[in-house]
CSV table of C-alpha atoms in Angstrom, one decimal:
chain,number,residue,atom,x,y,z
F,1171,UNK,CA,-1.1,24.4,56.3
F,1172,UNK,CA,-0.5,25.4,59.9
F,1173,UNK,CA,0.8,22.7,62.3
F,1174,UNK,CA,-0.2,21.8,65.8
F,1175,UNK,CA,2.0,24.3,67.7
F,1176,UNK,CA,1.0,27.2,65.5
F,1177,UNK,CA,-2.7,26.5,65.9
F,1178,UNK,CA,-2.5,26.0,69.6
F,1179,UNK,CA,-0.7,29.3,69.9
F,1180,UNK,CA,-3.4,31.0,67.9
F,1181,UNK,CA,-6.2,29.4,70.1
F,1182,UNK,CA,-4.6,30.5,73.3
F,1183,UNK,CA,-4.0,34.1,72.0
F,1184,UNK,CA,-7.6,34.2,70.7
F,1185,UNK,CA,-8.9,33.3,74.1
F,1186,UNK,CA,-6.8,36.0,75.8
F,1187,UNK,CA,-7.9,38.6,73.2
F,1188,UNK,CA,-11.6,37.8,73.6
F,1189,UNK,CA,-11.3,38.2,77.4
F,1190,UNK,CA,-9.6,41.6,76.9
F,1191,UNK,CA,-12.1,42.7,74.3
F,1192,UNK,CA,-14.9,42.2,76.7
F,1193,UNK,CA,-13.5,44.8,79.1
F,1194,UNK,CA,-14.6,48.4,79.1
F,1195,UNK,CA,-11.6,49.6,81.1
F,1196,UNK,CA,-8.4,47.4,80.8
F,1197,UNK,CA,-7.4,48.4,84.3
F,1198,UNK,CA,-10.4,46.5,85.6
F,1199,UNK,CA,-9.5,43.5,83.6
F,1200,UNK,CA,-6.1,43.5,85.2
F,1201,UNK,CA,-7.6,43.5,88.6
F,1202,UNK,CA,-10.2,40.8,87.7
F,1203,UNK,CA,-7.5,38.7,86.1
F,1204,UNK,CA,-5.3,39.0,89.2
F,1205,UNK,CA,-8.2,37.8,91.4
F,1206,UNK,CA,-8.7,34.8,89.0
F,1207,UNK,CA,-5.0,34.0,89.3
F,1208,UNK,CA,-5.1,33.9,93.1
F,1209,UNK,CA,-8.1,31.6,92.9
F,1210,UNK,CA,-6.3,29.3,90.5
F,1211,UNK,CA,-3.2,29.3,92.8
F,1212,UNK,CA,-5.4,28.2,95.7
F,1213,UNK,CA,-6.9,25.5,93.5
F,1214,UNK,CA,-3.4,24.2,92.4
F,1215,UNK,CA,-2.3,24.1,96.1
F,1216,UNK,CA,-5.5,22.1,97.0
F,1217,UNK,CA,-4.7,19.8,94.0
F,1218,UNK,CA,-1.3,19.1,95.3
F,1219,UNK,CA,-2.7,18.4,98.7
F,1220,UNK,CA,-5.3,16.0,97.3
F,1221,UNK,CA,-2.7,14.1,95.3
F,1222,UNK,CA,-0.5,13.9,98.3
F,1223,UNK,CA,-3.4,12.5,100.4
F,1224,UNK,CA,-4.1,9.8,97.7
F,1225,UNK,CA,-0.4,8.9,97.6
F,1226,UNK,CA,-0.3,8.5,101.4
F,1227,UNK,CA,-3.4,6.3,101.3
F,1228,UNK,CA,-1.9,4.1,98.7
F,1229,UNK,CA,1.3,3.8,100.9
F,1230,UNK,CA,-0.9,2.7,103.8
F,1231,UNK,CA,-2.7,0.1,101.7
F,1232,UNK,CA,0.7,-1.2,100.3
F,1233,UNK,CA,1.9,-1.7,103.9
F,1234,UNK,CA,-1.4,-3.6,104.9
F,1235,UNK,CA,-1.2,-5.8,101.8
F,1236,UNK,CA,2.4,-6.6,102.5
F,1237,UNK,CA,1.6,-7.5,106.1
F,1238,UNK,CA,-1.1,-9.8,105.0
F,1239,UNK,CA,1.3,-11.4,102.4
F,1240,UNK,CA,3.8,-12.1,105.2
F,1241,UNK,CA,1.1,-13.6,107.3
F,1242,UNK,CA,-0.1,-15.9,104.6
F,1243,UNK,CA,3.4,-17.1,104.0
F,1244,UNK,CA,3.8,-17.9,107.7
F,1245,UNK,CA,0.5,-19.8,107.6
F,1246,UNK,CA,1.7,-21.7,104.6
F,1247,UNK,CA,4.9,-22.6,106.4
F,1248,UNK,CA,3.0,-23.7,109.5
F,1249,UNK,CA,0.5,-25.8,107.5
F,1250,UNK,CA,3.2,-27.6,105.7
F,1251,UNK,CA,5.1,-28.3,108.9
F,1252,UNK,CA,1.9,-29.9,110.1
F,1253,UNK,CA,1.6,-32.0,107.1
F,1254,UNK,CA,-1.3,-30.1,105.6
F,1255,UNK,CA,-0.1,-29.5,102.1
F,1256,UNK,CA,-3.6,-28.5,100.9
F,1257,UNK,CA,-3.8,-25.7,103.3
F,1258,UNK,CA,-0.3,-24.6,102.5
F,1259,UNK,CA,-1.2,-24.5,98.8
F,1260,UNK,CA,-4.3,-22.5,99.6
F,1261,UNK,CA,-2.3,-20.0,101.7
F,1262,UNK,CA,0.3,-19.6,99.0
F,1263,UNK,CA,-2.3,-19.2,96.3
F,1264,UNK,CA,-3.9,-16.4,98.2
F,1265,UNK,CA,-0.5,-14.8,98.7
F,1266,UNK,CA,0.2,-15.0,95.0
F,1267,UNK,CA,-3.1,-13.0,94.4
F,1268,UNK,CA,-2.0,-10.4,97.1
F,1269,UNK,CA,1.4,-10.0,95.4
F,1270,UNK,CA,-0.4,-9.1,92.2
F,1271,UNK,CA,-2.3,-6.4,94.0
F,1272,UNK,CA,0.9,-5.1,95.5
F,1273,UNK,CA,2.6,-4.9,92.0
F,1274,UNK,CA,-0.5,-3.0,90.7
F,1275,UNK,CA,-0.5,-0.6,93.7
F,1276,UNK,CA,3.2,0.1,93.3
F,1277,UNK,CA,2.7,1.1,89.7
F,1278,UNK,CA,-0.2,3.4,90.7
F,1279,UNK,CA,2.0,4.9,93.4
F,1280,UNK,CA,4.8,5.8,90.9
F,1281,UNK,CA,2.3,7.5,88.6
F,1282,UNK,CA,0.8,9.5,91.5
F,1283,UNK,CA,4.2,10.6,92.7
F,1284,UNK,CA,5.0,11.9,89.1
F,1285,UNK,CA,1.7,13.8,89.1
F,1286,UNK,CA,2.5,15.3,92.5
F,1287,UNK,CA,5.9,16.5,91.4
F,1288,UNK,CA,4.6,18.1,88.2
F,1289,UNK,CA,1.8,19.9,90.1
F,1290,UNK,CA,4.2,21.2,92.7
F,1291,UNK,CA,6.4,22.6,90.0
F,1292,UNK,CA,3.3,24.1,88.2
F,1293,UNK,CA,2.4,25.7,91.5
F,1294,UNK,CA,5.8,27.3,91.9
F,1295,UNK,CA,5.8,28.5,88.4
F,1296,UNK,CA,2.4,30.0,88.6
F,1297,UNK,CA,3.4,31.7,91.9
F,1298,UNK,CA,6.3,33.4,90.2
F,1299,UNK,CA,4.1,34.5,87.3
F,1300,UNK,CA,1.3,35.8,89.6
F,1301,UNK,CA,3.8,37.8,91.6
F,1302,UNK,CA,5.3,39.3,88.3
F,1303,UNK,CA,1.8,40.0,87.1
F,1304,UNK,CA,0.8,42.0,90.2
F,1305,UNK,CA,3.9,44.2,89.9
F,1306,UNK,CA,3.3,44.7,86.2
F,1307,UNK,CA,-0.4,45.6,86.5
F,1308,UNK,CA,0.3,48.2,89.2
F,1309,UNK,CA,3.0,49.7,87.0
F,1310,UNK,CA,0.6,49.8,84.1
F,1311,UNK,CA,-2.2,51.3,86.1
F,1312,UNK,CA,0.0,53.9,87.6
F,1313,UNK,CA,1.2,55.1,84.1
F,1314,UNK,CA,-2.1,54.4,82.4
F,1315,UNK,CA,-3.1,56.2,79.2
F,1316,UNK,CA,-5.3,54.2,77.0
F,1317,UNK,CA,-3.1,54.2,73.9
F,1318,UNK,CA,0.3,53.4,75.3
F,1319,UNK,CA,-0.9,50.9,77.9
F,1320,UNK,CA,-3.0,48.7,75.6
F,1321,UNK,CA,0.0,46.8,74.1
F,1322,UNK,CA,1.6,46.2,77.5
F,1323,UNK,CA,-1.7,45.1,79.0
F,1324,UNK,CA,-2.2,42.7,76.0
F,1325,UNK,CA,1.2,41.1,76.5
F,1326,UNK,CA,1.0,40.8,80.3
F,1327,UNK,CA,-2.5,39.4,80.0
F,1328,UNK,CA,-1.6,36.9,77.2
F,1329,UNK,CA,1.4,35.6,79.1
F,1330,UNK,CA,-0.5,35.0,82.3
F,1331,UNK,CA,-3.6,33.6,80.6
F,1332,UNK,CA,-1.4,31.1,78.7
F,1333,UNK,CA,0.1,30.0,82.0
F,1334,UNK,CA,-3.2,29.7,83.7
F,1335,UNK,CA,-4.5,27.6,80.8
F,1336,UNK,CA,-1.6,25.3,81.0
F,1337,UNK,CA,-1.7,24.9,84.8
F,1338,UNK,CA,-5.5,24.5,84.6
F,1339,UNK,CA,-5.0,21.5,82.3
F,1340,UNK,CA,-2.3,20.0,84.7
F,1341,UNK,CA,-4.9,20.3,87.6
F,1342,UNK,CA,-7.6,18.6,85.4
F,1343,UNK,CA,-5.2,15.7,84.6
F,1344,UNK,CA,-4.2,15.3,88.2
F,1345,UNK,CA,-7.9,15.4,89.3
F,1346,UNK,CA,-8.9,12.7,86.8
F,1347,UNK,CA,-5.9,10.5,87.9
F,1348,UNK,CA,-6.8,11.0,91.6
F,1349,UNK,CA,-10.4,10.2,91.0
F,1350,UNK,CA,-9.5,7.0,89.3
F,1351,UNK,CA,-7.2,6.0,92.1
F,1352,UNK,CA,-9.7,7.0,94.8
F,1353,UNK,CA,-12.1,4.5,93.2
F,1354,UNK,CA,-9.5,1.8,93.0
F,1355,UNK,CA,-8.3,2.6,96.6
F,1356,UNK,CA,-12.0,2.2,97.7
F,1357,UNK,CA,-12.1,-1.3,96.1
F,1358,UNK,CA,-8.8,-2.3,97.8
F,1359,UNK,CA,-10.2,-1.3,101.1
F,1360,UNK,CA,-13.2,-3.5,100.6
F,1361,UNK,CA,-10.9,-6.3,99.5
F,1362,UNK,CA,-8.8,-5.9,102.7
F,1363,UNK,CA,-11.8,-5.6,104.9
F,1364,UNK,CA,-13.5,-8.8,103.5
F,1365,UNK,CA,-10.4,-10.9,103.0
F,1366,UNK,CA,-11.6,-11.7,99.5
F,1367,UNK,CA,-8.9,-11.7,96.8
F,1368,UNK,CA,-10.8,-11.1,93.7
F,1369,UNK,CA,-9.3,-8.7,91.1
F,1370,UNK,CA,-10.7,-5.3,92.2
F,1371,UNK,CA,-9.7,-3.6,88.9
F,1372,UNK,CA,-13.1,-4.7,87.5
F,1373,UNK,CA,-11.4,-5.8,84.3
F,1374,UNK,CA,-13.0,-9.0,83.0
F,1375,UNK,CA,-10.6,-11.6,81.7
F,1376,UNK,CA,-11.4,-14.1,78.9
F,1377,UNK,CA,-11.3,-17.7,79.8
F,1378,UNK,CA,-8.0,-18.4,78.0
F,1379,UNK,CA,-6.3,-15.6,79.9
F,1380,UNK,CA,-7.7,-16.9,83.2
F,1381,UNK,CA,-6.5,-20.3,82.5
F,1382,UNK,CA,-3.0,-19.1,81.6
F,1383,UNK,CA,-2.9,-17.0,84.8
F,1384,UNK,CA,-4.0,-20.1,86.8
F,1385,UNK,CA,-1.2,-22.1,85.2
F,1386,UNK,CA,1.4,-19.6,85.8
F,1387,UNK,CA,0.2,-18.9,89.4
F,1388,UNK,CA,0.1,-22.6,90.0
F,1389,UNK,CA,3.7,-22.9,88.9
F,1390,UNK,CA,4.7,-20.2,91.4
F,1391,UNK,CA,2.9,-22.0,94.2
F,1392,UNK,CA,4.5,-25.4,93.3
F,1393,UNK,CA,7.9,-23.7,93.3
F,1394,UNK,CA,7.2,-22.1,96.7
F,1395,UNK,CA,6.1,-25.4,98.1
F,1396,UNK,CA,9.3,-27.1,96.9
F,1397,UNK,CA,11.3,-24.3,98.5
F,1398,UNK,CA,9.6,-24.7,101.8
F,1399,UNK,CA,9.8,-28.5,101.8
F,1400,UNK,CA,13.6,-28.1,101.2
F,1401,UNK,CA,13.8,-25.7,104.0
F,1402,UNK,CA,11.9,-27.9,106.4
F,1403,UNK,CA,14.0,-30.9,105.3
F,1404,UNK,CA,17.2,-28.9,105.9
F,1405,UNK,CA,16.2,-27.4,109.2
F,1406,UNK,CA,13.3,-29.2,110.7
F,1407,UNK,CA,14.7,-28.8,114.2
F,1408,UNK,CA,14.2,-25.1,113.9
F,1409,UNK,CA,10.5,-25.4,113.6
F,1410,UNK,CA,8.5,-24.8,116.8
F,1411,UNK,CA,5.0,-25.1,115.8
F,1412,UNK,CA,2.3,-25.0,118.5
F,1413,UNK,CA,0.5,-28.3,118.8
F,1414,UNK,CA,2.5,-29.8,115.9
F,1415,UNK,CA,4.8,-32.8,116.1
F,1416,UNK,CA,6.9,-31.6,113.2
F,1417,UNK,CA,7.1,-35.1,111.7
F,1418,UNK,CA,5.5,-37.1,109.0
F,1419,UNK,CA,4.6,-34.7,106.2
F,1420,UNK,CA,2.0,-36.9,104.7
F,1421,UNK,CA,0.2,-37.7,107.9
F,1422,UNK,CA,-3.2,-36.2,108.2
F,1423,UNK,CA,-3.9,-34.8,111.7
F,1424,UNK,CA,-7.5,-33.6,111.6
F,1425,UNK,CA,-7.7,-32.8,115.3
F,1426,UNK,CA,-4.8,-30.3,114.8
F,1427,UNK,CA,-6.0,-28.8,111.7
F,1428,UNK,CA,-4.9,-25.1,111.8
F,1429,UNK,CA,-7.7,-22.6,111.0
F,1430,UNK,CA,-7.3,-19.5,109.0
F,1431,UNK,CA,-8.5,-16.4,110.6
F,1432,UNK,CA,-11.4,-14.8,108.7
F,1433,UNK,CA,-10.9,-11.0,108.8
M,424,UNK,CA,10.4,33.5,69.1
M,425,UNK,CA,9.0,32.1,72.3
M,426,UNK,CA,7.7,28.5,72.5
M,427,UNK,CA,5.7,27.1,75.4
M,428,UNK,CA,5.9,23.3,76.2
M,429,UNK,CA,2.9,22.7,78.3
M,430,UNK,CA,3.5,21.7,81.7
M,431,UNK,CA,7.2,22.6,81.5
M,432,UNK,CA,7.3,26.4,80.7
M,433,UNK,CA,8.6,28.6,78.0
M,434,UNK,CA,11.8,28.6,76.0
M,435,UNK,CA,13.3,31.3,73.7
M,436,UNK,CA,14.4,30.1,70.2
M,437,UNK,CA,16.3,31.7,67.5
M,438,UNK,CA,14.1,32.3,64.4
M,439,UNK,CA,16.7,30.4,62.2
M,440,UNK,CA,15.4,27.1,63.7
M,441,UNK,CA,11.8,27.9,62.6
M,442,UNK,CA,12.0,26.0,59.3
M,443,UNK,CA,13.1,22.7,60.9
M,444,UNK,CA,10.4,23.0,63.5
M,445,UNK,CA,7.8,23.9,61.0
M,446,UNK,CA,8.3,20.6,59.0
M,447,UNK,CA,8.0,18.6,62.2
M,448,UNK,CA,5.0,20.6,63.2
M,449,UNK,CA,3.2,19.9,60.0
M,450,UNK,CA,4.0,16.2,60.2
M,451,UNK,CA,2.6,16.2,63.7
M,452,UNK,CA,-0.7,17.7,62.5
M,453,UNK,CA,-1.0,15.2,59.7
M,454,UNK,CA,-0.5,12.3,62.3
M,455,UNK,CA,-3.1,13.9,64.6
M,456,UNK,CA,-5.7,14.2,61.8
M,457,UNK,CA,-5.0,10.7,60.5
M,458,UNK,CA,-5.0,9.2,64.0
M,459,UNK,CA,-1.5,7.7,63.6
M,460,UNK,CA,-0.7,7.1,67.3
M,461,UNK,CA,2.8,5.8,66.7
M,462,UNK,CA,3.8,8.5,64.4
M,463,UNK,CA,2.3,11.1,66.7
M,464,UNK,CA,4.4,9.9,69.7
M,465,UNK,CA,7.6,9.8,67.7
M,466,UNK,CA,7.1,13.2,66.0
M,467,UNK,CA,6.0,14.9,69.3
M,468,UNK,CA,9.0,13.5,71.1
M,469,UNK,CA,11.4,14.7,68.3
M,470,UNK,CA,9.8,18.1,68.2
M,471,UNK,CA,10.0,18.5,72.0
M,472,UNK,CA,13.6,17.3,72.2
M,473,UNK,CA,14.5,19.9,69.4
M,474,UNK,CA,12.8,22.8,71.2
M,475,UNK,CA,14.6,21.9,74.5
M,476,UNK,CA,18.0,21.4,72.8
M,477,UNK,CA,17.8,24.5,70.7
M,478,UNK,CA,16.1,26.9,73.1
M,479,UNK,CA,16.9,28.8,76.3
M,480,UNK,CA,14.4,28.5,79.1
M,481,UNK,CA,12.6,31.7,80.1
M,482,UNK,CA,12.5,32.5,83.8
M,483,UNK,CA,9.4,31.5,85.7
M,484,UNK,CA,8.3,35.1,86.3
M,485,UNK,CA,8.5,36.2,82.6
M,486,UNK,CA,5.2,37.3,81.3
M,487,UNK,CA,5.8,36.9,77.6
M,488,UNK,CA,3.1,35.5,75.3
M,489,UNK,CA,4.3,32.5,73.3
M,490,UNK,CA,4.1,32.4,69.6
M,491,UNK,CA,4.0,28.6,69.5
M,492,UNK,CA,2.6,26.2,72.0
M,493,UNK,CA,3.4,22.5,72.3
M,494,UNK,CA,1.5,19.9,74.1
M,495,UNK,CA,3.2,18.0,77.0
M,496,UNK,CA,5.3,15.1,76.5
M,497,UNK,CA,2.7,12.6,77.8
M,498,UNK,CA,-0.3,14.3,76.0
M,499,UNK,CA,-2.3,11.7,74.1
M,500,UNK,CA,-3.5,12.1,70.5
M,501,UNK,CA,-7.0,12.5,71.8
M,502,UNK,CA,-6.1,15.3,74.1
M,503,UNK,CA,-4.3,17.2,71.3
M,504,UNK,CA,-7.3,16.8,69.2
M,505,UNK,CA,-9.4,18.3,71.9
M,506,UNK,CA,-6.9,21.1,72.4
M,507,UNK,CA,-7.1,22.0,68.7
M,508,UNK,CA,-10.9,21.9,68.9
M,509,UNK,CA,-10.7,25.4,70.6
M,510,UNK,CA,-12.8,24.2,73.6
M,511,UNK,CA,-13.0,21.6,76.3
M,512,UNK,CA,-9.4,21.4,77.4
M,513,UNK,CA,-8.4,25.0,77.6
M,514,UNK,CA,-10.1,26.9,80.4
M,515,UNK,CA,-11.4,30.4,79.8
């Protein structure tokens, strides 16, 4: 029985041989292969640029989400200072949902950075191989006699085809990941634009999970409320709230109800 | 012999290590065929570690064909299945 690495080696070699067998004159194959390599190198560079663009876009969105998160925290603080615990709770609930988005985006960002590094390395490796191939093919062509050159052509060709196959796969993976992220980034853009805070991942949750999430989210909000109350009790003189009296946390003041900006 | 780790490059290994790698390689194929994801991850990781530990990296501009080719560390069982299928994942 032959294992994985032996079989994969055979498959790569078979592909290289098939390409060589199709050629009438091996020297033409070398030139053709060199052109293909340059094209692939271009594609790898474009791939690196695409991944970098997606990464920057994610960074931009992370900043926006973090700004929104701070804004909601401030609103919560103000609402509480004005005795509107219900509004504070709403603001903090929204902030908790935003924080979940931030965590997800940070994970995506790390993944993308990894892909970018791998592709950059692959591009460097391929560049070195392509340069070496160009030198070798010119040497082979200069000293060409069918019999003696066949072996050397075969080796050079197999070596470079393997590398091209490998790098081709790396690009494919990066393209797939980038496409997924683009779709997700689009969803986050809509989310930011509409102000809605639904989960944009499109993953449906069962009702038990939703209930568990609600309970754990609720706990966080309660804790946050307690923390803010303690802050206010400790330093109410520091609060300078527009239109607020800063006293009587349970008093309702409908005429001074702060409004959330709809964005 | 020369071994390529996909996504990492090539390493040169002394033939004396071939037996040890062969056994792991056969295990890996069995796990791919039976769909044993956990076993596949473990064996692939062991195999890659062994190749990295025992081998000497080839320079980037070397144009040697590899005798053996190993999937990348993060390759999934499904991807390896496709690679062995002689189409789909390998361009050309």
